[in-house]
Short mmCIF file of C-alpha atoms in Angstrom, two decimals:
data_model
loop_
_atom_site.label_atom_id
_atom_site.label_comp_id
_atom_site.label_asym_id
_atom_site.label_seq_id
_atom_site.Cartn_x
_atom_site.Cartn_y
_atom_site.Cartn_z
CA UNK C 1 -4.76 40.17 105.56
CA UNK C 2 -1.07 40.30 105.45
CA UNK C 3 0.10 39.00 108.85
CA UNK C 4 3.89 39.76 110.11
CA UNK C 5 5.27 38.34 113.24
CA UNK C 6 8.03 40.05 115.26
CA UNK C 7 8.90 37.87 118.22
CA UNK C 8 5.88 37.24 120.37
CA UNK C 9 3.86 40.18 118.44
CA UNK C 10 1.54 39.52 115.45
CA UNK C 11 0.52 42.41 113.28
CA UNK C 12 -2.21 42.14 110.65
CA UNK C 13 -2.42 44.86 108.05
CA UNK C 14 -5.26 45.59 106.23
CA UNK C 15 -5.36 44.13 102.47
CA UNK C 16 -3.70 46.68 100.07
CA UNK C 17 -1.18 47.72 102.24
CA UNK C 18 2.34 47.52 101.06
CA UNK C 19 4.66 46.64 103.73
CA UNK C 20 8.54 46.66 103.35
CA UNK C 21 11.12 45.05 105.57
CA UNK C 22 14.18 47.37 104.73
CA UNK C 23 16.66 44.93 106.49
CA UNK C 24 15.52 42.12 103.93
CA UNK C 25 15.85 44.64 101.03
CA UNK C 26 18.61 43.65 98.38
CA UNK C 27 20.16 47.21 98.34
CA UNK C 28 20.07 47.58 101.86
CA UNK C 29 21.84 44.46 102.56
CA UNK C 30 24.37 44.92 99.81
CA UNK C 31 25.13 48.35 99.52
CA UNK C 32 23.28 50.60 102.11
CA UNK C 33 24.67 48.91 105.51
CA UNK C 34 28.13 49.01 104.20
CA UNK C 35 27.79 52.59 102.75
CA UNK C 36 26.67 53.77 106.51
CA UNK C 37 29.25 51.66 108.24
CA UNK C 38 32.02 53.27 105.96
CA UNK C 39 30.67 56.88 106.32
CA UNK C 40 28.21 57.15 109.46
CA UNK C 41 30.44 55.98 112.49
CA UNK C 42 27.87 53.41 114.06
CA UNK C 43 26.40 52.26 110.71
CA UNK C 44 22.76 52.29 109.74
CA UNK C 45 19.63 51.73 111.62
CA UNK C 46 16.62 50.53 110.05
CA UNK C 47 12.89 50.61 111.27
CA UNK C 48 11.26 47.22 111.70
CA UNK C 49 8.61 48.03 109.13
CA UNK C 50 8.11 50.70 106.43
CA UNK C 51 4.41 50.33 105.59
CA UNK C 52 2.36 52.30 102.97
CA UNK C 53 -1.42 53.08 103.24
CA UNK C 54 -2.47 53.57 99.68
CA UNK C 55 -5.65 55.27 100.46
CA UNK C 56 -4.60 57.93 102.81
CA UNK C 57 -1.16 57.96 101.06
CA UNK C 58 0.33 57.70 104.30
CA UNK C 59 3.98 56.36 105.11
CA UNK C 60 4.19 54.68 108.59
CA UNK C 61 7.39 53.58 110.04
CA UNK C 62 7.24 51.21 112.63
CA UNK C 63 9.57 50.24 115.12
CA UNK C 64 8.93 47.40 117.75
CA UNK C 65 10.65 46.86 121.04
CA UNK C 66 9.31 43.91 123.46
CA UNK C 67 10.82 44.38 126.94
CA UNK C 68 9.09 41.12 128.04
CA UNK C 69 11.45 39.41 125.81
CA UNK C 70 14.68 41.33 125.92
CA UNK C 71 16.31 44.33 127.44
CA UNK C 72 18.49 45.67 124.19
CA UNK C 73 17.99 49.22 124.43
CA UNK C 74 18.28 51.46 127.55
CA UNK C 75 15.10 53.38 128.04
CA UNK C 76 17.17 56.71 127.88
CA UNK C 77 18.18 55.96 124.40
CA UNK C 78 15.04 54.63 123.04
CA UNK C 79 13.78 57.85 121.59
CA UNK C 80 17.23 58.68 120.07
CA UNK C 81 17.71 55.22 118.44
CA UNK C 82 14.19 55.45 116.99
CA UNK C 83 14.31 58.91 115.70
CA UNK C 84 17.72 57.82 113.90
CA UNK C 85 15.84 54.77 112.59
CA UNK C 86 13.31 56.89 111.10
CA UNK C 87 15.75 59.21 109.57
CA UNK C 88 17.72 56.31 108.25
CA UNK C 89 14.69 54.58 106.76
CA UNK C 90 13.54 57.74 104.89
CA UNK C 91 17.34 58.11 103.51
CA UNK C 92 17.28 54.70 102.53
CA UNK C 93 14.14 54.79 100.49
CA UNK C 94 15.39 57.66 98.50
CA UNK C 95 18.58 55.88 97.82
CA UNK C 96 16.78 52.88 96.41
CA UNK C 97 14.84 55.37 94.16
CA UNK C 98 17.83 57.14 92.99
CA UNK C 99 21.00 54.79 93.13
CA UNK C 100 21.92 53.06 89.84
CA UNK C 101 22.88 50.22 92.09
CA UNK C 102 19.34 49.42 93.26
CA UNK C 103 17.63 46.91 91.14
CA UNK C 104 14.94 47.85 88.87
CA UNK C 105 12.40 45.47 90.55
CA UNK C 106 13.23 46.92 94.01
CA UNK C 107 12.93 50.40 92.37
CA UNK C 108 9.58 49.45 91.33
CA UNK C 109 8.54 48.02 94.66
CA UNK C 110 9.03 51.38 96.24
CA UNK C 111 7.68 53.65 93.47
CA UNK C 112 4.14 53.51 95.15
CA UNK C 113 5.50 54.04 98.48
CA UNK C 114 7.14 57.41 97.64
CA UNK C 115 3.80 58.85 96.41
CA UNK C 116 3.20 59.33 100.43
CA UNK C 117 2.14 62.72 101.27
CA UNK C 118 2.08 62.23 105.31
CA UNK C 119 4.59 60.18 107.28
CA UNK C 120 3.64 58.84 110.72
CA UNK C 121 6.21 57.24 113.18
CA UNK C 122 5.12 54.49 115.70
CA UNK C 123 7.29 53.16 118.49
CA UNK C 124 5.46 50.08 119.88
CA UNK C 125 6.65 49.01 123.21
CA UNK C 126 5.49 46.07 125.16
CA UNK C 127 6.70 45.85 128.88
CA UNK C 128 4.43 43.62 130.81
CA UNK C 129 3.64 44.39 134.61
CA UNK C 130 6.87 44.52 136.77
CA UNK C 131 6.59 45.78 140.24
CA UNK C 132 4.41 48.14 142.35
CA UNK C 133 6.93 51.06 142.29
CA UNK C 134 7.68 50.18 138.62
CA UNK C 135 4.60 48.97 137.28
CA UNK C 136 6.38 49.31 133.92
CA UNK C 137 10.07 49.73 133.18
CA UNK C 138 9.49 53.04 131.01
CA UNK C 139 7.08 55.38 132.27
CA UNK C 140 4.70 55.55 129.30
CA UNK C 141 4.33 59.42 129.84
CA UNK C 142 7.93 59.82 129.56
CA UNK C 143 8.28 57.51 126.59
CA UNK C 144 5.59 59.79 124.84
CA UNK C 145 7.03 63.02 125.60
CA UNK C 146 10.58 62.02 124.68
CA UNK C 147 9.46 60.56 121.33
CA UNK C 148 7.55 63.50 120.46
CA UNK C 149 10.26 65.78 121.19
CA UNK C 150 12.66 63.83 119.27
CA UNK C 151 10.62 63.02 116.17
CA UNK C 152 8.92 66.37 115.93
CA UNK C 153 10.71 67.53 112.67
CA UNK C 154 9.57 64.37 110.84
CA UNK C 155 6.17 63.71 112.68
CA UNK C 156 5.05 66.16 115.40
CA UNK C 157 2.54 63.48 116.47
CA UNK C 158 4.76 60.65 116.72
CA UNK C 159 3.06 57.69 118.65
CA UNK C 160 4.59 55.50 121.20
CA UNK C 161 3.13 52.92 123.75
CA UNK C 162 1.85 49.42 124.00
CA UNK C 163 -0.82 47.50 121.87
CA UNK C 164 -3.68 49.09 124.16
CA UNK C 165 -2.36 52.51 123.45
CA UNK C 166 -1.90 52.02 119.94
CA UNK C 167 -5.01 49.96 118.71
CA UNK C 168 -7.27 52.71 118.25
CA UNK C 169 -4.54 54.91 116.63
CA UNK C 170 -3.16 52.83 113.97
CA UNK C 171 -4.98 51.01 111.00
CA UNK C 172 -3.92 47.62 111.35
CA UNK C 173 -4.36 44.80 114.30
CA UNK C 174 -2.10 43.96 117.05
CA UNK C 175 -2.01 40.80 119.02
CA UNK C 176 0.39 40.43 121.94
CA UNK D 1 4.08 92.19 131.84
CA UNK D 2 7.53 91.30 130.36
CA UNK D 3 7.78 90.43 126.90
CA UNK D 4 11.48 90.02 126.43
CA UNK D 5 14.85 89.98 128.13
CA UNK D 6 18.13 90.23 126.28
CA UNK D 7 21.09 89.29 128.30
CA UNK D 8 24.84 89.33 127.75
CA UNK D 9 27.47 88.15 130.10
CA UNK D 10 25.25 87.78 133.12
CA UNK D 11 26.44 85.32 135.49
CA UNK D 12 26.15 81.85 133.27
CA UNK D 13 24.54 83.50 130.41
CA UNK D 14 27.13 84.81 127.88
CA UNK D 15 24.41 85.99 125.19
CA UNK D 16 20.64 84.85 125.65
CA UNK D 17 17.37 86.49 124.39
CA UNK D 18 14.35 85.21 126.59
CA UNK D 19 10.75 85.68 125.24
CA UNK D 20 8.02 85.46 127.69
CA UNK D 21 4.26 84.77 126.86
CA UNK D 22 1.77 87.20 128.81
CA UNK D 23 0.49 83.99 130.56
CA UNK D 24 2.21 81.32 132.10
CA UNK D 25 6.07 80.69 131.61
CA UNK D 26 7.95 77.61 132.71
CA UNK D 27 11.72 77.56 133.38
CA UNK D 28 13.58 74.16 133.42
CA UNK D 29 16.96 73.09 133.85
CA UNK D 30 19.32 71.19 136.33
CA UNK D 31 20.96 73.15 139.21
CA UNK D 32 23.66 75.68 138.12
CA UNK D 33 21.85 76.45 134.81
CA UNK D 34 20.96 79.89 136.34
CA UNK D 35 16.96 79.67 136.64
CA UNK D 36 16.97 81.58 139.84
CA UNK D 37 19.42 84.21 138.83
CA UNK D 38 17.58 84.66 135.54
CA UNK D 39 14.06 85.15 137.51
CA UNK D 40 15.75 87.28 139.99
CA UNK D 41 17.11 89.58 137.21
CA UNK D 42 13.77 89.79 135.40
CA UNK D 43 12.38 90.42 139.00
CA UNK D 44 14.70 93.33 139.76
CA UNK D 45 14.03 94.90 136.60
CA UNK D 46 10.46 94.56 136.78
CA UNK D 47 10.11 95.87 140.40
CA UNK D 48 12.61 98.85 139.61
CA UNK D 49 10.00 99.74 136.56
CA UNK D 50 6.87 99.56 138.58
CA UNK D 51 8.40 101.54 141.46
CA UNK D 52 10.06 104.20 139.07
CA UNK D 53 6.71 104.35 137.45
CA UNK D 54 4.77 105.09 140.66
CA UNK D 55 7.33 107.63 141.94
CA UNK D 56 8.29 111.12 140.81
CA UNK D 57 11.98 110.48 141.06
CA UNK D 58 12.77 109.49 137.49
CA UNK D 59 15.95 110.97 136.74
CA UNK D 60 18.59 109.02 135.31
CA UNK D 61 20.82 108.83 138.20
CA UNK D 62 17.70 107.84 140.30
CA UNK D 63 16.94 105.09 138.10
CA UNK D 64 20.42 103.98 137.86
CA UNK D 65 20.61 103.81 141.47
CA UNK D 66 17.18 102.08 142.13
CA UNK D 67 18.48 99.23 139.49
CA UNK D 68 21.54 98.80 141.14
CA UNK D 69 20.19 98.75 144.71
CA UNK D 70 17.37 96.15 143.69
CA UNK D 71 19.94 93.88 141.81
CA UNK D 72 22.15 93.72 144.62
CA UNK D 73 19.90 93.28 147.35
CA UNK D 74 17.87 90.62 145.37
CA UNK D 75 20.97 88.77 144.01
CA UNK D 76 23.09 89.43 147.05
CA UNK D 77 26.61 89.63 145.33
CA UNK D 78 29.53 90.97 147.40
CA UNK D 79 29.54 93.63 144.54
CA UNK D 80 27.59 94.10 141.36
CA UNK D 81 30.58 93.23 139.31
CA UNK D 82 30.36 89.77 140.70
CA UNK D 83 27.22 89.07 138.57
CA UNK D 84 29.30 89.66 135.27
CA UNK D 85 30.26 86.32 133.62
CA UNK D 86 33.91 85.48 134.79
CA UNK D 87 36.51 85.55 132.16
CA UNK D 88 40.19 86.94 131.98
CA UNK D 89 40.36 90.71 132.22
CA UNK D 90 37.15 92.94 132.39
CA UNK D 91 33.88 92.01 131.05
CA UNK D 92 30.70 94.17 131.08
CA UNK D 93 27.40 92.87 131.52
CA UNK D 94 24.36 94.26 129.36
CA UNK D 95 20.79 93.81 130.00
CA UNK D 96 17.71 94.90 127.92
CA UNK D 97 14.05 94.26 129.18
CA UNK D 98 10.99 95.21 127.19
CA UNK D 99 7.46 95.08 128.46
CA UNK D 100 4.41 94.11 126.50
CA UNK D 101 3.19 97.68 126.14
CA UNK D 102 6.68 98.70 124.48
CA UNK D 103 7.88 98.64 121.16
CA UNK D 104 11.38 98.76 121.99
CA UNK D 105 13.50 98.25 125.12
CA UNK D 106 11.82 99.51 127.89
CA UNK D 107 15.09 100.13 129.29
CA UNK D 108 18.64 98.67 128.98
CA UNK D 109 21.56 98.98 131.41
CA UNK D 110 24.86 97.60 131.76
CA UNK D 111 27.61 97.01 134.38
CA UNK D 112 31.29 96.01 134.45
CA UNK D 113 33.34 93.56 136.59
CA UNK D 114 34.70 96.25 138.62
CA UNK D 115 31.36 97.64 139.64
CA UNK D 116 30.56 97.85 143.06
CA UNK D 117 27.05 99.05 143.27
CA UNK D 118 26.55 101.23 139.99
CA UNK D 119 24.72 100.38 136.78
CA UNK D 120 24.86 102.57 133.64
CA UNK D 121 21.39 103.14 131.93
CA UNK D 122 22.02 102.82 128.43
CA UNK D 123 18.30 103.21 127.04
CA UNK D 124 15.04 104.16 128.38
CA UNK D 125 11.45 104.35 126.94
CA UNK D 126 9.87 106.53 129.78
CA UNK D 127 6.28 105.74 128.91
CA UNK D 128 6.76 101.97 129.45
CA UNK D 129 6.79 101.61 133.06
CA UNK D 130 5.27 98.48 134.55
CA UNK D 131 1.94 99.11 136.08
CA UNK D 132 1.93 96.58 138.90
CA UNK D 133 4.50 95.72 141.28
CA UNK D 134 5.73 92.24 140.74
CA UNK D 135 5.81 89.53 143.44
CA UNK D 136 8.14 86.84 143.72
CA UNK D 137 7.80 83.97 146.12
CA UNK D 138 11.17 82.35 147.03
CA UNK D 139 11.85 78.61 147.83
CA UNK D 140 11.30 79.36 151.77
CA UNK D 141 8.32 79.64 153.15
CA UNK D 142 7.30 83.04 154.50
CA UNK D 143 3.86 83.08 156.17
CA UNK D 144 4.97 81.29 159.42
CA UNK D 145 7.63 83.97 160.26
CA UNK D 146 5.83 86.84 158.98
CA UNK D 147 5.43 88.39 162.37
CA UNK D 148 8.03 91.34 162.64
CA UNK D 149 9.93 89.76 159.69
CA UNK D 150 9.92 92.86 157.44
CA UNK D 151 10.77 95.47 160.34
CA UNK D 152 13.80 93.10 161.51
CA UNK D 153 14.97 92.74 157.92
CA UNK D 154 15.14 96.36 157.55
CA UNK D 155 16.91 97.13 160.68
CA UNK D 156 19.33 93.97 160.73
CA UNK D 157 21.97 92.39 158.49
CA UNK D 158 20.15 89.03 158.05
CA UNK D 159 21.08 87.05 154.71
CA UNK D 160 17.92 87.09 153.05
CA UNK D 161 17.59 88.43 150.14
CA UNK D 162 15.08 91.40 149.24
CA UNK D 163 12.51 89.07 147.48
CA UNK D 164 11.59 88.07 151.08
CA UNK D 165 11.10 91.83 152.23
CA UNK D 166 9.11 92.57 149.30
CA UNK D 167 6.85 89.61 149.74
CA UNK D 168 6.35 90.41 153.61
CA UNK D 169 5.62 93.97 152.46
CA UNK D 170 2.77 92.68 150.06
CA UNK D 171 1.58 90.19 152.64
CA UNK D 172 1.06 93.25 155.18
CA UNK D 173 -1.53 94.60 152.94
CA UNK D 174 -5.00 94.02 154.31
CA UNK D 175 -7.40 91.46 152.55
CA UNK D 176 -10.21 92.94 150.27
CA UNK D 177 -13.89 92.80 151.92
CA UNK D 178 -15.12 91.55 148.45
CA UNK D 179 -13.30 90.08 145.64
CA UNK D 180 -14.18 89.90 141.66
CA UNK D 181 -16.29 86.90 141.12
CA UNK D 182 -13.37 85.09 139.27
CA UNK D 183 -10.87 85.89 142.34
CA UNK D 184 -13.51 84.44 144.57
CA UNK D 185 -13.76 81.41 142.72
CA UNK D 186 -9.89 80.93 142.81
CA UNK D 187 -10.16 81.81 146.58
CA UNK D 188 -12.67 79.13 147.24
CA UNK D 189 -11.07 76.54 145.31
CA UNK D 190 -7.54 77.07 147.03
CA UNK D 191 -9.66 77.23 150.51
CA UNK D 192 -11.20 73.71 149.44
CA UNK D 193 -7.85 71.98 148.96
CA UNK D 194 -6.30 73.34 152.46
CA UNK D 195 -9.62 72.46 154.19
CA UNK D 196 -9.82 75.86 155.61
CA UNK D 197 -9.25 79.65 155.28
CA UNK D 198 -6.31 81.89 156.00
CA UNK D 199 -6.73 85.26 157.61
CA UNK D 200 -4.36 87.59 159.63
CA UNK D 201 -5.10 88.92 163.08
CA UNK D 202 -2.84 90.94 165.00
CA UNK D 203 -0.29 90.74 162.50
CA UNK D 204 0.09 86.87 162.56
CA UNK D 205 -1.45 84.51 160.07
CA UNK D 206 -3.77 81.66 160.99
CA UNK D 207 -5.61 78.63 159.17
CA UNK D 208 -9.09 78.49 160.22
CA UNK D 209 -10.19 74.87 159.42
CA UNK D 210 -13.41 74.30 157.79
CA UNK D 211 -14.37 71.54 160.37
CA UNK D 212 -16.46 72.71 163.31
CA UNK D 213 -14.82 73.23 166.54
CA UNK D 214 -11.17 73.29 165.45
CA UNK D 215 -10.68 76.96 166.26
CA UNK D 216 -7.79 78.31 164.35
CA UNK D 217 -4.22 77.21 164.10
CA UNK D 218 -1.14 79.13 164.26
CA UNK D 219 0.75 79.06 160.71
CA UNK D 220 3.92 77.68 162.09
CA UNK D 221 1.58 74.67 163.23
CA UNK D 222 0.32 74.01 159.85
CA UNK D 223 2.01 71.64 157.37
CA UNK D 224 4.57 73.35 155.02
CA UNK D 225 2.73 72.50 151.82
CA UNK D 226 -0.58 73.89 153.27
CA UNK D 227 1.36 77.10 154.15
CA UNK D 228 2.33 77.54 150.50
CA UNK D 229 -1.24 77.21 149.29
CA UNK D 230 -2.33 79.57 152.20
CA UNK D 231 0.13 82.07 150.99
CA UNK D 232 -1.37 82.00 147.24
CA UNK D 233 -5.08 82.14 148.69
CA UNK D 234 -3.89 85.40 150.73
CA UNK D 235 -2.37 87.01 147.72
CA UNK D 236 -5.64 86.51 145.91
CA UNK D 237 -7.38 87.87 148.73
CA UNK D 238 -5.32 91.09 149.16
CA UNK D 239 -4.98 91.74 145.45
CA UNK D 240 -1.32 91.12 145.25
CA UNK D 241 -2.28 88.87 142.30
CA UNK D 242 -4.63 90.64 140.10
CA UNK D 243 -5.05 91.06 136.33
CA UNK D 244 -1.76 92.48 134.69
CA UNK D 245 0.16 91.41 138.06
CA UNK D 246 3.47 89.66 137.58
CA UNK D 247 4.35 86.65 139.63
CA UNK D 248 7.77 84.99 139.70
CA UNK D 249 7.89 81.64 141.97
CA UNK D 250 10.95 79.72 142.36
CA UNK D 251 10.40 75.91 142.65
CA UNK D 252 6.85 76.27 143.70
CA UNK D 253 6.47 72.35 143.90
CA UNK D 254 8.80 72.36 147.15
CA UNK D 255 6.92 70.68 149.94
CA UNK D 256 3.88 70.41 148.09
CA UNK D 257 2.61 66.35 147.91
CA UNK D 258 1.23 65.44 144.63
CA UNK D 259 -2.48 66.23 145.25
CA UNK D 260 -1.18 69.99 146.21
CA UNK D 261 0.79 70.06 143.14
CA UNK D 262 -2.19 69.22 141.07
CA UNK D 263 -3.82 71.95 142.78
CA UNK D 264 -1.21 74.34 142.38
CA UNK D 265 -1.00 73.41 138.47
CA UNK D 266 -4.76 74.19 137.74
CA UNK D 267 -4.40 77.50 140.10
CA UNK D 268 -1.57 78.88 137.83
CA UNK D 269 -3.20 77.99 134.77
CA UNK D 270 -6.31 79.63 136.03
CA UNK D 271 -4.55 82.96 137.24
CA UNK D 272 -2.79 83.07 133.81
CA UNK D 273 -6.16 82.97 132.24
CA UNK D 274 -7.25 85.75 134.58
CA UNK D 275 -4.33 88.00 133.25
CA UNK D 276 -1.69 87.33 135.73
CA UNK D 277 1.74 86.73 134.24
CA UNK D 278 3.64 83.80 135.88
CA UNK D 279 7.21 83.01 135.72
CA UNK D 280 8.09 79.79 137.39
CA UNK D 281 11.35 77.79 137.62
CA UNK D 282 10.78 74.11 138.47
CA UNK D 283 12.53 70.64 138.51
CA UNK D 284 9.32 68.78 138.81
CA UNK D 285 8.22 66.70 135.98
CA UNK D 286 5.02 65.97 137.57
CA UNK D 287 3.99 69.54 138.06
CA UNK D 288 5.13 69.91 134.25
CA UNK D 289 2.58 67.39 133.09
CA UNK D 290 -0.07 68.73 135.41
CA UNK D 291 0.27 72.03 133.78
CA UNK D 292 -0.08 70.49 130.46
CA UNK D 293 -3.18 68.80 131.74
CA UNK D 294 -4.71 71.71 133.17
CA UNK D 295 -3.82 74.03 130.10
CA UNK D 296 -5.42 71.43 128.04
CA UNK D 297 -8.54 71.38 130.13
CA UNK D 298 -8.93 75.03 130.42
CA UNK D 299 -11.73 76.45 128.13
CA UNK D 300 -9.59 79.29 127.10
CA UNK D 301 -6.50 78.98 124.82
CA UNK D 302 -4.02 79.60 127.67
CA UNK D 303 -0.65 79.67 126.58
CA UNK D 304 2.37 78.14 128.12
CA UNK D 305 6.23 79.37 127.36
CA UNK D 306 8.71 77.03 128.11
CA UNK D 307 12.46 77.79 128.57
CA UNK D 308 14.89 75.03 129.05
CA UNK D 309 18.27 75.68 130.01
CA UNK D 310 21.33 73.22 129.88
CA UNK D 311 24.90 73.27 130.09
CA UNK D 312 26.43 72.52 126.78
CA UNK D 313 30.38 72.73 126.32
CA UNK D 314 30.66 74.90 129.32
CA UNK D 315 28.02 77.37 128.26
CA UNK D 316 24.47 77.50 129.31
CA UNK D 317 22.26 76.66 126.10
CA UNK D 318 18.72 78.17 125.98
CA UNK D 319 16.01 76.10 124.23
CA UNK D 320 12.42 77.84 124.31
CA UNK D 321 8.98 77.35 122.73
CA UNK D 322 5.41 77.08 123.32
CA UNK D 323 5.04 73.46 123.51
CA UNK D 324 7.06 70.79 125.34
CA UNK D 325 7.78 69.07 122.12
CA UNK D 326 9.77 72.35 120.90
CA UNK D 327 12.17 72.46 123.91
CA UNK D 328 15.17 69.87 124.61
CA UNK D 329 16.49 68.94 126.71
CA UNK D 330 14.12 68.25 129.43
CA UNK D 331 16.28 67.56 132.60
CA UNK D 332 13.66 65.92 134.66
CA UNK D 333 12.28 63.98 131.66
CA UNK D 334 15.83 62.66 131.21
CA UNK D 335 16.30 61.79 134.61
CA UNK D 336 13.09 59.83 134.84
CA UNK D 337 14.23 57.61 131.72
CA UNK D 338 17.40 57.43 133.13
CA UNK D 339 16.08 56.09 136.53
CA UNK D 340 14.48 53.28 133.98
CA UNK D 341 17.84 52.27 132.66
CA UNK D 342 18.89 51.91 136.39
CA UNK D 343 16.02 49.74 137.04
CA UNK D 344 16.56 47.70 134.21
CA UNK D 345 19.95 47.07 135.11
CA UNK D 346 18.71 45.29 138.68
CA UNK D 347 16.17 43.29 137.20
#
């Protein structure tokens, strides 16, 4: 079972799953980031994990936010940022497939991934317990609604929440 | 039941086309996005249709006069032209309303900036009059001021819009001795949440608590939130809200505690299921979520139509759909997330 660590969170993906860290991709680092900075005003945003389940042919776009560790993104901007990351990840995958500047090995590595027939977006947010009036920084219901509204054109059933919410809904293990 | 409302140059709406479901319709938006005026316009059209349909006065002049009077008395502008979208020079407001029975505009009318109390009927489909007189529940509570309210309002200049008078008239109708099974069940459910029954005695409303020995309580002594539930209960009892009725309710959540908002949401969904078309405007995210929960629990396929109003580039933008995911923005949801931002800053 391939294990990936994001801060204090560990993900165990089932054997056979293909896991891509776009930010580590040579094409992304050499060309795509620069391309986006030059033309996008604000640059490119990438999801933490792009995961392919070969059995169901599902492409999972996963973003991780651990508010126990750092407060980087304002809650009101979380869904917007996540939707931009999903959009940019999909664009980057196709750029790797089509651009002559992408290396052959890299093209080969995403070959299977682009056989996906379904795309699912997952925003994993850990918050911990805060106070009585604000048990969590972000109301999970508000997070769920805002994420579903923003991601609707790509995944009308986009998932968001902590490990307890996600564990029965995603095919990988999460240890927080 | 209203199917569609097309408006041009009415108040903050330069050009908007609103669709309504025959069930529950929820209008969302910040202050000054036109929610209440939109409801009052739709109510004025529906009220005029229902009352013209019942009367034998149906000449073009009579319909024009009825429409103009209703719109003026419900919206309370100094002159009707004040309701036309402001711009340099003269402007003309156009309104077209279609009811569910109709194939085309049931009627459309227009009025200009310089209109005092005149509208021009542009088209009319005479067979499409609305069957039942609509009800508008305004934000201020009326049960406690009911005695002599309607007669005083008719005789004197008070700055209450006509929705109050219409509601008082509807409340003046006596309760049925026997209700239909579903209405009775709705009534009992409402009585359960207010721990008592509402009744009118000598032209005054009272709450009769369930608990023995408590006698009766005059409505002004009853908590305001309970009075709203009592109002709903009485409208079920006197047939004001029946199959094919049309209910407008501006900010129904005002003065209700979360427990009563939960009851309100399930009641609205149930009434919609029983055939009442409901159009509400709300700021409450809590009510919105309770409606979603009640809708999902309802055994029928109850449809909720959402209309979100927002200001973009000084114009009101309309977003509508049959699920909460289809509309954007939801002002109360954004406000909730912005509160999280502020909380994060003080941590």
